[in-house]
């Protein structure tokens, strides 16, 4: 009888095991919980970086595609003219450049600067993602400017651009318009609004250059036609 009662006595419950995984997901194993933690941190980082990066990428895709379609005939005509004059092997210039994340890509452009066809011929690489419409100048691998203090990090975080703050401001000759300082300023404040301002200024500068060349040619011809005998530039 005593043996039966001993058998019927309730057995003590084992100590509860601590739950594995995160409190939110209750993952069944520690590796799964660790992976979930890494995923959460990556998600938070993506949430912080994605809005601005995605907006700039949308601008590159929409405006870059529109410009590519609009300028494709001019680029094709320019390539054809170069092929006739210089031969098919002298149409495109291919140079290695360092892009986003330190990845090296081949920058492909027409071997001419008339009507800025060299820049317009790079629009396919904007759509593809090698370049951005606005950004720091693309540097060759091993360029010492990429190793300056602080420049290594932000140059890997930004796509190089067809144009940039340094390109539209460096011609002023002001001490604070040093290209390195302007690239650093852009890296700290880049965004869609600043990109649109830089693109507008780049278009204005291009129009001014084209108009200035036309006026210079016209003035030179007029001056030649009405130059007095014995006239010299010193006089």
Short mmCIF file of C-alpha atoms in Angstrom, two decimals:
data_model
loop_
_atom_site.label_atom_id
_atom_site.label_comp_id
_atom_site.label_asym_id
_atom_site.label_seq_id
_atom_site.Cartn_x
_atom_site.Cartn_y
_atom_site.Cartn_z
CA UNK A 1 0.00 0.00 0.00
CA UNK A 2 2.81 2.36 0.86
CA UNK A 3 4.44 1.60 -2.47
CA UNK A 4 1.20 2.53 -4.31
CA UNK A 5 0.94 5.84 -2.42
CA UNK A 6 4.59 6.60 -3.20
CA UNK A 7 3.91 6.07 -6.82
CA UNK A 8 0.86 8.35 -6.71
CA UNK A 9 2.76 11.26 -5.12
CA UNK A 10 3.17 14.12 -7.61
CA UNK A 11 6.60 14.41 -9.08
CA UNK A 12 8.35 17.82 -8.92
CA UNK A 13 8.26 19.76 -12.19
CA UNK A 14 11.61 20.33 -13.92
CA UNK A 15 13.03 23.82 -13.97
CA UNK A 16 11.63 25.76 -16.93
CA UNK A 17 14.08 26.26 -19.76
CA UNK A 18 14.75 29.87 -20.80
CA UNK A 19 13.08 30.68 -24.09
CA UNK A 20 15.35 30.88 -27.09
CA UNK A 21 15.22 33.51 -29.80
CA UNK A 22 14.06 37.09 -29.58
CA UNK A 23 11.18 38.16 -27.38
CA UNK A 24 9.20 39.22 -30.41
CA UNK A 25 9.72 36.23 -32.66
CA UNK A 26 10.44 33.37 -30.19
CA UNK A 27 12.74 31.69 -32.64
CA UNK A 28 13.44 28.03 -31.84
CA UNK A 29 17.23 28.28 -31.88
CA UNK A 30 19.98 30.72 -31.05
CA UNK A 31 21.35 30.90 -34.62
CA UNK A 32 17.90 31.89 -35.82
CA UNK A 33 17.65 34.53 -33.12
CA UNK A 34 21.11 35.88 -33.98
CA UNK A 35 20.19 36.01 -37.65
CA UNK A 36 16.97 37.82 -36.80
CA UNK A 37 18.92 40.39 -34.80
CA UNK A 38 21.28 41.03 -37.69
CA UNK A 39 18.32 41.33 -40.04
CA UNK A 40 16.65 43.84 -37.73
CA UNK A 41 19.77 45.99 -37.56
CA UNK A 42 20.17 45.83 -41.33
CA UNK A 43 16.52 46.79 -41.72
CA UNK A 44 16.92 49.81 -39.44
CA UNK A 45 20.00 50.92 -41.38
CA UNK A 46 18.16 50.49 -44.68
CA UNK A 47 15.23 52.51 -43.34
CA UNK A 48 17.60 55.37 -42.53
CA UNK A 49 19.43 55.34 -45.86
CA UNK A 50 16.79 54.16 -48.35
CA UNK A 51 14.48 57.22 -48.50
CA UNK A 52 17.14 59.65 -49.68
CA UNK A 53 19.02 57.13 -51.81
CA UNK A 54 15.88 55.84 -53.48
CA UNK A 55 14.65 59.36 -54.25
CA UNK A 56 17.91 60.23 -55.95
CA UNK A 57 17.86 56.95 -57.82
CA UNK A 58 14.31 57.64 -59.01
CA UNK A 59 15.51 61.03 -60.31
CA UNK A 60 18.37 59.31 -62.16
CA UNK A 61 16.03 56.76 -63.73
CA UNK A 62 13.25 59.15 -64.75
CA UNK A 63 15.23 62.17 -65.88
CA UNK A 64 18.14 60.08 -67.12
CA UNK A 65 15.88 57.93 -69.28
CA UNK A 66 14.11 60.98 -70.69
CA UNK A 67 17.42 62.64 -71.55
CA UNK A 68 18.74 59.41 -73.04
CA UNK A 69 15.75 59.13 -75.39
CA UNK A 70 15.91 62.82 -76.34
CA UNK A 71 19.64 62.91 -77.04
CA UNK A 72 20.11 59.44 -78.57
CA UNK A 73 19.84 60.74 -82.18
CA UNK A 74 22.50 63.42 -81.59
CA UNK A 75 24.84 60.93 -79.90
CA UNK A 76 24.35 58.40 -82.71
CA UNK A 77 25.05 61.08 -85.32
CA UNK A 78 28.15 62.18 -83.47
CA UNK A 79 29.40 58.59 -83.28
CA UNK A 80 28.79 58.17 -87.01
CA UNK A 81 30.71 61.35 -87.86
CA UNK A 82 33.64 60.28 -85.68
CA UNK A 83 33.65 56.84 -87.27
CA UNK A 84 33.85 58.39 -90.76
CA UNK A 85 36.55 60.92 -89.86
CA UNK A 86 38.74 58.93 -87.47
CA UNK A 87 37.82 55.31 -88.08
CA UNK A 88 35.59 52.95 -86.07
CA UNK A 89 38.29 52.33 -83.48
CA UNK A 90 38.53 56.00 -82.47
CA UNK A 91 34.89 56.69 -81.64
CA UNK A 92 34.66 55.68 -77.98
CA UNK A 93 36.99 56.38 -75.08
CA UNK A 94 37.04 53.75 -72.35
CA UNK A 95 38.63 54.50 -68.99
CA UNK A 96 38.43 52.67 -65.65
CA UNK A 97 36.71 54.57 -62.86
CA UNK A 98 35.83 53.86 -59.23
CA UNK A 99 32.12 53.86 -58.46
CA UNK A 100 29.71 53.07 -55.66
CA UNK A 101 31.17 50.83 -52.98
CA UNK A 102 34.63 51.07 -54.52
CA UNK A 103 33.59 48.97 -57.51
CA UNK A 104 35.64 49.64 -60.64
CA UNK A 105 33.68 50.11 -63.86
CA UNK A 106 34.53 51.20 -67.41
CA UNK A 107 33.47 54.75 -68.24
CA UNK A 108 32.47 54.91 -71.91
CA UNK A 109 32.16 58.24 -73.71
CA UNK A 110 32.45 59.74 -77.17
CA UNK A 111 35.81 61.22 -78.11
CA UNK A 112 34.39 64.71 -78.63
CA UNK A 113 33.33 67.65 -76.42
CA UNK A 114 31.18 69.42 -78.99
CA UNK A 115 27.66 70.07 -77.71
CA UNK A 116 28.71 68.11 -74.59
CA UNK A 117 28.20 64.87 -76.50
CA UNK A 118 30.87 63.25 -74.35
CA UNK A 119 28.65 63.67 -71.27
CA UNK A 120 25.42 62.83 -73.06
CA UNK A 121 26.93 59.60 -74.33
CA UNK A 122 27.34 58.51 -70.67
CA UNK A 123 23.59 58.60 -69.98
CA UNK A 124 23.19 54.82 -70.51
CA UNK A 125 25.50 54.32 -67.54
CA UNK A 126 23.29 56.59 -65.45
CA UNK A 127 20.28 54.43 -66.21
CA UNK A 128 22.33 51.28 -65.55
CA UNK A 129 23.49 52.60 -62.18
CA UNK A 130 27.22 53.08 -62.71
CA UNK A 131 26.82 56.86 -62.62
CA UNK A 132 24.41 59.40 -61.23
CA UNK A 133 23.27 62.60 -62.89
CA UNK A 134 24.83 64.59 -60.05
CA UNK A 135 27.72 63.50 -57.90
CA UNK A 136 31.45 63.81 -57.33
CA UNK A 137 33.71 63.47 -60.34
CA UNK A 138 34.53 59.84 -61.19
CA UNK A 139 38.11 59.10 -60.19
CA UNK A 140 40.50 56.57 -61.64
CA UNK A 141 41.45 53.62 -59.40
CA UNK A 142 44.30 54.62 -57.13
CA UNK A 143 43.68 58.36 -57.48
CA UNK A 144 45.22 60.03 -54.40
CA UNK A 145 42.17 62.25 -53.94
CA UNK A 146 40.18 59.19 -52.88
CA UNK A 147 42.61 58.58 -50.01
CA UNK A 148 42.32 62.05 -48.44
CA UNK A 149 41.14 62.10 -44.81
CA UNK A 150 37.40 61.47 -44.72
CA UNK A 151 37.07 61.13 -48.49
CA UNK A 152 37.43 57.35 -48.63
CA UNK A 153 34.12 56.73 -46.83
CA UNK A 154 31.80 59.15 -48.62
CA UNK A 155 33.27 58.40 -52.04
CA UNK A 156 32.28 54.77 -51.56
CA UNK A 157 28.79 55.78 -50.43
CA UNK A 158 28.04 57.99 -53.46
CA UNK A 159 27.83 57.28 -57.15
CA UNK A 160 30.05 59.54 -59.27
CA UNK A 161 28.09 61.94 -61.45
CA UNK A 162 27.97 63.40 -64.92
CA UNK A 163 28.16 66.79 -63.27
CA UNK A 164 28.41 68.02 -59.72
CA UNK A 165 28.79 70.92 -57.37
CA UNK A 166 32.52 71.08 -58.05
CA UNK A 167 31.97 71.19 -61.81
CA UNK A 168 29.48 74.08 -61.72
CA UNK A 169 31.26 76.16 -59.05
CA UNK A 170 34.97 75.47 -59.39
CA UNK A 171 35.32 77.87 -62.32
CA UNK A 172 34.59 80.90 -60.16
CA UNK A 173 38.16 80.95 -58.83
CA UNK A 174 37.08 81.66 -55.25
CA UNK A 175 39.16 80.06 -52.46
CA UNK A 176 36.11 78.34 -50.96
CA UNK A 177 35.22 76.87 -54.36
CA UNK A 178 38.05 74.36 -54.25
CA UNK A 179 36.83 71.13 -55.91
CA UNK A 180 37.74 68.97 -52.90
CA UNK A 181 35.79 71.22 -50.52
CA UNK A 182 32.82 71.33 -52.87
CA UNK A 183 32.76 67.53 -53.20
CA UNK A 184 32.90 67.24 -49.42
CA UNK A 185 30.05 69.75 -49.06
CA UNK A 186 27.95 67.82 -51.56
CA UNK A 187 28.60 64.54 -49.74
CA UNK A 188 27.30 66.08 -46.51
CA UNK A 189 24.19 67.73 -47.99
CA UNK A 190 23.30 65.77 -51.11
CA UNK A 191 19.65 65.29 -51.92
CA UNK A 192 17.10 65.66 -54.72
CA UNK A 193 16.65 69.41 -54.23
CA UNK A 194 20.39 70.09 -54.37
CA UNK A 195 20.70 67.79 -57.39
CA UNK A 196 18.02 69.76 -59.27
CA UNK A 197 19.75 73.05 -58.44
CA UNK A 198 23.09 71.71 -59.69
CA UNK A 199 21.51 70.36 -62.88
CA UNK A 200 19.88 73.73 -63.55
CA UNK A 201 23.19 75.53 -63.04
CA UNK A 202 24.97 73.02 -65.30
CA UNK A 203 22.47 73.70 -68.10
CA UNK A 204 22.91 77.45 -67.65
CA UNK A 205 26.68 77.18 -67.78
CA UNK A 206 26.47 75.07 -70.93
CA UNK A 207 24.18 77.61 -72.61
CA UNK A 208 26.43 80.48 -71.58
CA UNK A 209 29.46 78.70 -72.97
CA UNK A 210 27.74 77.99 -76.27
CA UNK A 211 26.38 81.54 -76.55
CA UNK A 212 29.75 83.02 -75.60
CA UNK A 213 31.53 81.05 -78.29
CA UNK A 214 29.03 82.19 -80.89
CA UNK A 215 29.41 85.84 -79.85
CA UNK A 216 33.19 85.54 -79.77
CA UNK A 217 33.27 84.13 -83.29
CA UNK A 218 30.93 86.83 -84.57
CA UNK A 219 32.90 89.63 -82.92
CA UNK A 220 36.18 88.30 -84.25
CA UNK A 221 34.89 88.18 -87.80
CA UNK A 222 33.43 91.65 -87.53
CA UNK A 223 36.68 93.02 -86.10
CA UNK A 224 38.64 91.42 -88.93
CA UNK A 225 36.38 92.90 -91.59
CA UNK A 226 36.69 96.46 -90.24
CA UNK A 227 40.30 96.42 -89.10
CA UNK A 228 42.25 99.51 -90.15
CA UNK A 229 45.55 99.20 -92.06
CA UNK A 230 48.49 98.75 -89.71
CA UNK A 231 46.24 97.73 -86.82
CA UNK A 232 47.72 95.39 -84.24
CA UNK A 233 46.47 93.87 -80.97
CA UNK A 234 49.02 95.96 -79.02
CA UNK A 235 47.49 99.14 -80.33
#
